Amino acid sequence: MQPSDAKEVLASVMEKKVIDRLLYVDPVTGERVVHEMEIPFYKNQLRLLIGNNIKLDPTSIEDYLAIGGYAALEKAVCQMKPEQVVGLVKESGLRGRGGGGFPSGNKWEFTRNAPDPVKYVVVNADEGDPGAFMDRALLEGSPHAVLEGLIIGAYAIGAHEGFLYVRQEYPLAVHNITLAIQKATEYGFLGKNILGSGFDFTVEVAQGAGAFVCGEETALIRSLEGKTGEPKPRPPFPAVKGLWNKPTNINNVETWANIPLIINKGPAASLP
Ligand SMILES: Cc1cc2nc3c(=O)[nH]c(=O)nc-3n(C[C@H](O)[C@H](O)[C@H](O)COP(=O)(O)O)c2cc1C
């Protein structure tokens, strides 16, 4: 489309008409396509997570509540034991979306079973891969889904403090997630005695300074501790000795965002 088409497009919207000459042409069949979901590339896609972006004002917690937001948190902390939550995530087969594909439920269990009573959970939102923007799309467009997943994970793992490590080159993501944390605290989804369950949890946002290596979990931990962001040899794994030498579970943004889906709709709801 060109700016010169704008007048005609506006008129066609008002009249609920389709402008044939401006329709998308399928490069394979040469046919014109009227609806986006009829385009072969999109036809078989399931937008389980970012599908909500078009339904939400990301700065409005009420919008998220209106589509069933925080129902999974209520179910997890009020109706399920932490071990049951871990079990469900294991059963879902969910694998980490940060690149390594490690089974998330198993990682949660390692951290949960680590003997130290003080544990941490972390969202890895460093997203340093050139051209990648799936984590950004979620944090900017559906921040409460990430936050809800994190709170449920903290409950399951037994953590009372969490961190969201986000690159500072994503100012809108930083803004929207910071606002989401404030709103969730006001609504009683964060802080002391969450939803009357007796579970306490708080989250802090930490901003990375654009070092690609700080997306690697051990370097991220060092950066969070205020040290030079350099990877450390493993073992010990963060699940045993992570942030300030405490058991720490780090998951990617998208991994966390899958959790409410699994709690709400069952272990088959997410893709493994
Ligand atoms: C050099 C390097 C950079 C990485 N950058 C990221 C990143 O930007 N985001 C991310 O989630 N994981 C990144 N990872 C993977 C993390 O170390 C870690 O495996 C991941 O955050 C775990 O979360 P997951 O189990 O949900 O995938 C990186 C790994 C390496 C080796």
Short mmCIF file of C-alpha atoms and ligand atoms in Angstrom, two decimals:
data_model
loop_
_atom_site.label_atom_id
_atom_site.label_comp_id
_atom_site.label_asym_id
_atom_site.label_seq_id
_atom_site.Cartn_x
_atom_site.Cartn_y
_atom_site.Cartn_z
CA MET A 1 0.00 0.00 0.00
CA GLN A 2 1.01 3.55 -0.59
CA PRO A 3 0.03 6.69 1.31
CA SER A 4 -2.08 7.59 -1.72
CA ASP A 5 -4.26 4.47 -1.02
CA ALA A 6 -5.22 5.71 2.47
CA LYS A 7 -8.36 7.59 1.44
CA GLU A 8 -9.73 4.58 -0.45
CA VAL A 9 -8.85 2.21 2.44
CA LEU A 10 -10.65 4.43 4.94
CA ALA A 11 -13.73 4.59 2.72
CA SER A 12 -13.68 0.81 2.24
CA VAL A 13 -13.52 0.24 6.01
CA MET A 14 -16.51 2.55 6.52
CA GLU A 15 -18.43 0.74 3.79
CA LYS A 16 -17.18 -2.71 4.90
CA LYS A 17 -15.88 -3.41 1.40
CA VAL A 18 -12.71 -5.18 0.23
CA ILE A 19 -10.37 -3.44 -2.20
CA ASP A 20 -9.46 -6.26 -4.50
CA ARG A 21 -6.36 -4.69 -6.02
CA LEU A 22 -4.76 -4.23 -2.56
CA LEU A 23 -5.25 -7.80 -1.34
CA TYR A 24 -2.29 -10.02 -0.48
CA VAL A 25 -1.33 -12.29 -3.37
CA ASP A 26 -0.13 -15.77 -2.42
CA PRO A 27 3.25 -16.16 -4.14
CA VAL A 28 2.69 -19.90 -4.75
CA THR A 29 -0.90 -20.04 -5.98
CA GLY A 30 -1.12 -16.49 -7.29
CA GLU A 31 -4.51 -16.18 -5.58
CA ARG A 32 -5.67 -13.15 -3.66
CA VAL A 33 -6.32 -13.74 0.06
CA VAL A 34 -8.96 -11.78 1.99
CA HIS A 35 -8.29 -12.84 5.60
CA GLU A 36 -4.89 -13.04 7.30
CA MET A 37 -5.60 -16.50 8.69
CA GLU A 38 -6.18 -17.83 5.16
CA ILE A 39 -2.55 -17.12 4.25
CA PRO A 40 -0.82 -20.54 4.21
CA PHE A 41 2.09 -19.25 6.35
CA TYR A 42 -0.30 -18.25 9.17
CA LYS A 43 -3.02 -20.85 8.67
CA ASN A 44 -1.56 -23.57 10.88
CA GLN A 45 -0.07 -21.30 13.51
CA LEU A 46 -1.36 -21.46 17.07
CA ARG A 47 -0.64 -18.19 18.83
CA LEU A 48 -0.83 -19.62 22.31
CA LEU A 49 1.10 -16.80 23.94
CA ILE A 50 1.37 -13.71 21.76
CA GLY A 51 -2.18 -14.29 20.50
CA ASN A 52 -3.31 -12.34 23.54
CA ASN A 53 -1.29 -9.28 22.57
CA ILE A 54 -4.05 -7.96 20.29
CA LYS A 55 -6.66 -8.41 23.02
CA LEU A 56 -4.79 -6.48 25.69
CA ASP A 57 -3.72 -3.02 26.63
CA PRO A 58 -0.47 -4.22 28.24
CA THR A 59 -0.58 -1.40 30.78
CA SER A 60 -3.99 -2.54 32.04
CA ILE A 61 -4.14 -5.35 34.60
CA GLU A 62 -7.94 -5.22 34.24
CA ASP A 63 -7.59 -6.23 30.58
CA TYR A 64 -5.51 -9.23 31.63
CA LEU A 65 -8.03 -10.15 34.34
CA ALA A 66 -10.84 -9.90 31.76
CA ILE A 67 -9.27 -12.68 29.65
CA GLY A 68 -8.87 -14.93 32.71
CA GLY A 69 -5.53 -13.57 33.90
CA TYR A 70 -4.29 -14.62 37.36
CA ALA A 71 -6.85 -17.47 37.52
CA ALA A 72 -3.93 -19.89 37.17
CA LEU A 73 -2.15 -18.21 40.08
CA GLU A 74 -5.25 -18.51 42.23
CA LYS A 75 -5.60 -22.17 41.29
CA ALA A 76 -1.93 -22.92 41.96
CA VAL A 77 -1.48 -21.16 45.32
CA CYS A 78 -4.95 -21.84 46.75
CA GLN A 79 -5.78 -25.30 45.41
CA MET A 80 -2.51 -27.06 44.63
CA LYS A 81 0.54 -28.18 46.59
CA PRO A 82 3.88 -26.89 45.24
CA GLU A 83 4.87 -30.47 44.31
CA GLN A 84 1.69 -30.82 42.25
CA VAL A 85 2.58 -27.70 40.28
CA VAL A 86 6.06 -29.06 39.60
CA GLY A 87 4.50 -32.39 38.60
CA LEU A 88 2.17 -30.70 36.11
CA VAL A 89 5.01 -28.77 34.49
CA LYS A 90 7.02 -32.01 34.24
CA GLU A 91 4.05 -33.79 32.70
CA SER A 92 3.62 -31.01 30.12
CA GLY A 93 7.10 -31.76 28.79
CA LEU A 94 7.74 -28.00 28.59
CA ARG A 95 11.31 -27.30 27.50
CA GLY A 96 13.21 -24.09 28.08
CA ARG A 97 12.76 -21.57 25.29
CA GLY A 98 16.11 -19.86 25.93
CA GLY A 99 17.94 -22.11 23.48
CA GLY A 100 19.07 -25.12 25.52
CA GLY A 101 15.68 -26.83 25.57
CA PHE A 102 16.18 -28.31 29.05
CA PRO A 103 12.99 -29.82 30.56
CA SER A 104 11.64 -27.05 32.78
CA GLY A 105 9.83 -29.24 35.33
CA ASN A 106 13.03 -31.17 36.06
CA LYS A 107 14.98 -27.95 36.56
CA TRP A 108 12.29 -26.67 38.93
CA GLU A 109 12.51 -29.91 40.89
CA PHE A 110 16.32 -29.69 41.23
CA THR A 111 15.99 -26.19 42.66
CA ARG A 112 13.06 -27.12 44.88
CA ASN A 113 14.97 -30.12 46.29
CA ALA A 114 18.22 -28.21 46.88
CA PRO A 115 18.67 -28.18 50.68
CA ASP A 116 19.14 -24.41 51.17
CA PRO A 117 15.81 -22.87 52.30
CA VAL A 118 16.55 -19.55 50.56
CA LYS A 119 15.98 -19.86 46.83
CA TYR A 120 15.57 -17.44 43.93
CA VAL A 121 13.74 -17.41 40.61
CA VAL A 122 14.89 -15.34 37.65
CA VAL A 123 13.42 -14.33 34.31
CA ASN A 124 16.05 -14.22 31.60
CA ALA A 125 14.96 -11.33 29.38
CA ASP A 126 18.38 -10.46 28.04
CA GLU A 127 17.43 -11.59 24.52
CA GLY A 128 20.74 -10.90 22.85
CA ASP A 129 20.38 -12.99 19.68
CA PRO A 130 20.51 -10.58 16.75
CA GLY A 131 17.06 -10.07 15.25
CA ALA A 132 15.23 -11.99 17.97
CA PHE A 133 12.19 -10.30 19.45
CA MET A 134 9.91 -12.99 20.90
CA ASP A 135 10.75 -12.11 24.50
CA ARG A 136 10.37 -8.43 23.72
CA ALA A 137 6.96 -9.09 22.10
CA LEU A 138 5.76 -10.84 25.25
CA LEU A 139 7.14 -8.36 27.75
CA GLU A 140 5.86 -5.38 25.80
CA GLY A 141 2.50 -6.90 24.85
CA SER A 142 1.56 -9.32 27.63
CA PRO A 143 3.75 -8.63 30.67
CA HIS A 144 1.29 -10.09 33.20
CA ALA A 145 1.51 -13.53 31.56
CA VAL A 146 5.26 -13.62 32.23
CA LEU A 147 4.77 -12.32 35.76
CA GLU A 148 1.97 -14.79 36.54
CA GLY A 149 4.16 -17.66 35.34
CA LEU A 150 7.02 -16.44 37.52
CA ILE A 151 4.88 -16.16 40.66
CA ILE A 152 3.50 -19.68 40.12
CA GLY A 153 7.05 -20.96 39.58
CA ALA A 154 8.26 -19.26 42.75
CA TYR A 155 5.47 -20.96 44.71
CA ALA A 156 6.29 -24.34 43.19
CA ILE A 157 10.02 -23.99 43.79
CA GLY A 158 9.79 -22.37 47.21
CA ALA A 159 11.32 -18.97 46.37
CA HIS A 160 10.24 -15.73 48.00
CA GLU A 161 12.28 -13.35 45.87
CA GLY A 162 12.61 -13.09 42.13
CA PHE A 163 14.42 -10.98 39.55
CA LEU A 164 13.59 -10.03 36.03
CA TYR A 165 16.82 -9.35 34.14
CA VAL A 166 15.92 -7.34 31.05
CA ARG A 167 18.16 -5.59 28.58
CA GLN A 168 18.00 -1.82 28.88
CA GLU A 169 17.75 -1.54 25.08
CA TYR A 170 14.10 -2.58 25.59
CA PRO A 171 12.73 0.56 27.34
CA LEU A 172 9.07 -0.26 26.61
CA ALA A 173 9.50 -3.79 27.97
CA VAL A 174 11.14 -2.34 31.11
CA HIS A 175 8.29 0.15 31.48
CA ASN A 176 5.47 -2.36 30.95
CA ILE A 177 6.85 -5.05 33.23
CA THR A 178 7.64 -2.51 35.96
CA LEU A 179 4.07 -1.24 35.77
CA ALA A 180 2.75 -4.82 35.76
CA ILE A 181 4.67 -5.54 38.98
CA GLN A 182 3.22 -2.41 40.64
CA LYS A 183 -0.33 -3.28 39.60
CA ALA A 184 0.00 -6.96 40.57
CA THR A 185 1.24 -5.85 44.00
CA GLU A 186 -1.75 -3.51 44.40
CA TYR A 187 -4.12 -6.38 43.52
CA GLY A 188 -2.52 -8.80 46.02
CA PHE A 189 -0.90 -11.07 43.41
CA LEU A 190 2.53 -10.12 44.74
CA GLY A 191 3.81 -9.27 48.20
CA LYS A 192 2.79 -10.83 51.49
CA ASN A 193 0.15 -13.56 51.82
CA ILE A 194 -0.67 -13.71 48.10
CA LEU A 195 -4.45 -14.19 47.64
CA GLY A 196 -4.69 -15.21 51.30
CA SER A 197 -2.63 -18.36 50.64
CA GLY A 198 0.14 -17.56 53.11
CA PHE A 199 2.70 -17.45 50.27
CA ASP A 200 4.98 -14.35 50.09
CA PHE A 201 6.84 -13.27 46.95
CA THR A 202 8.36 -10.08 45.56
CA VAL A 203 10.04 -9.28 42.23
CA GLU A 204 12.64 -6.72 41.23
CA VAL A 205 13.55 -5.56 37.74
CA ALA A 206 17.27 -5.42 36.93
CA GLN A 207 18.54 -3.94 33.69
CA GLY A 208 21.39 -5.42 31.68
CA ALA A 209 23.81 -3.14 29.88
CA GLY A 210 23.83 -4.77 26.48
CA ALA A 211 26.48 -7.48 26.95
CA PHE A 212 25.46 -10.52 24.89
CA VAL A 213 27.25 -12.88 27.26
CA CYS A 214 25.04 -11.79 30.17
CA GLY A 215 22.23 -13.83 28.62
CA GLU A 216 24.18 -16.92 29.66
CA GLU A 217 22.80 -17.86 33.04
CA THR A 218 25.98 -17.93 35.13
CA ALA A 219 27.12 -14.59 33.65
CA LEU A 220 23.63 -13.19 34.27
CA ILE A 221 23.87 -14.25 37.91
CA ARG A 222 27.23 -12.51 38.31
CA SER A 223 25.84 -9.39 36.68
CA LEU A 224 22.84 -9.45 39.07
CA GLU A 225 25.30 -9.71 41.96
CA GLY A 226 26.98 -6.52 40.73
CA LYS A 227 30.09 -8.32 39.47
CA THR A 228 31.61 -8.48 36.00
CA GLY A 229 29.27 -10.47 33.78
CA GLU A 230 31.41 -13.51 33.00
CA PRO A 231 30.33 -17.16 32.75
CA LYS A 232 31.42 -19.53 35.51
CA PRO A 233 32.24 -23.20 34.99
CA ARG A 234 29.48 -25.66 35.91
CA PRO A 235 28.95 -27.63 38.13
CA PRO A 236 27.85 -26.30 40.51
CA PHE A 237 24.70 -25.57 38.53
CA PRO A 238 22.57 -22.54 39.44
CA ALA A 239 19.85 -24.93 40.69
CA VAL A 240 22.25 -25.80 43.52
CA LYS A 241 24.47 -22.72 43.84
CA GLY A 242 23.25 -19.69 41.94
CA LEU A 243 22.53 -16.11 42.93
CA TRP A 244 24.50 -15.28 46.10
CA ASN A 245 25.29 -19.03 46.19
CA LYS A 246 21.63 -19.88 46.76
CA PRO A 247 19.65 -22.37 44.66
CA THR A 248 18.34 -20.40 41.67
CA ASN A 249 15.98 -21.27 38.86
CA ILE A 250 16.45 -19.25 35.69
CA ASN A 251 14.01 -19.53 32.82
CA ASN A 252 13.53 -17.64 29.61
CA VAL A 253 10.63 -15.15 29.28
CA GLU A 254 8.65 -17.42 26.97
CA THR A 255 9.17 -20.45 29.21
CA TRP A 256 7.62 -18.57 32.15
CA ALA A 257 4.73 -17.29 30.01
CA ASN A 258 3.70 -20.90 29.20
CA ILE A 259 3.07 -21.73 32.86
CA PRO A 260 -0.40 -20.11 33.31
CA LEU A 261 -1.53 -21.96 30.20
CA ILE A 262 -0.43 -25.31 31.65
CA ILE A 263 -2.10 -24.64 35.02
CA ASN A 264 -5.34 -23.41 33.42
CA LYS A 265 -5.75 -25.90 30.64
CA GLY A 266 -3.68 -28.90 31.65
CA PRO A 267 -0.32 -30.37 30.67
CA ALA A 268 -1.23 -30.76 26.99
CA ALA A 269 -2.01 -27.05 26.59
CA SER A 270 1.51 -25.88 25.80
CA LEU A 271 3.81 -27.11 23.10
CA PRO A 272 6.68 -29.15 24.63
C1 LIG B 1 26.25 -16.89 25.18
C2 LIG B 1 24.87 -17.26 25.64
C3 LIG B 1 23.86 -16.32 25.59
C4 LIG B 1 22.58 -16.65 26.03
N1 LIG B 1 21.58 -15.70 25.95
C5 LIG B 1 20.35 -16.01 26.38
C6 LIG B 1 19.30 -15.03 26.33
O1 LIG B 1 19.48 -13.91 25.85
N2 LIG B 1 18.06 -15.39 26.80
C7 LIG B 1 17.81 -16.64 27.32
O2 LIG B 1 16.70 -16.89 27.77
N3 LIG B 1 18.78 -17.58 27.38
C8 LIG B 1 20.03 -17.29 26.93
N4 LIG B 1 21.01 -18.25 27.03
C9 LIG B 1 20.68 -19.53 27.67
C10 LIG B 1 20.78 -19.41 29.20
O3 LIG B 1 22.11 -19.67 29.62
C11 LIG B 1 19.85 -20.41 29.92
O4 LIG B 1 20.06 -21.68 29.39
C12 LIG B 1 18.37 -20.07 29.80
O5 LIG B 1 18.10 -18.78 30.24
C13 LIG B 1 17.57 -21.05 30.64
O6 LIG B 1 16.19 -20.83 30.50
P1 LIG B 1 15.24 -21.89 29.81
O7 LIG B 1 15.51 -23.21 30.48
O8 LIG B 1 13.86 -21.40 30.04
O9 LIG B 1 15.62 -21.92 28.35
C14 LIG B 1 22.31 -17.95 26.55
C15 LIG B 1 23.34 -18.89 26.59
C16 LIG B 1 24.60 -18.57 26.13
C17 LIG B 1 25.67 -19.63 26.17
#
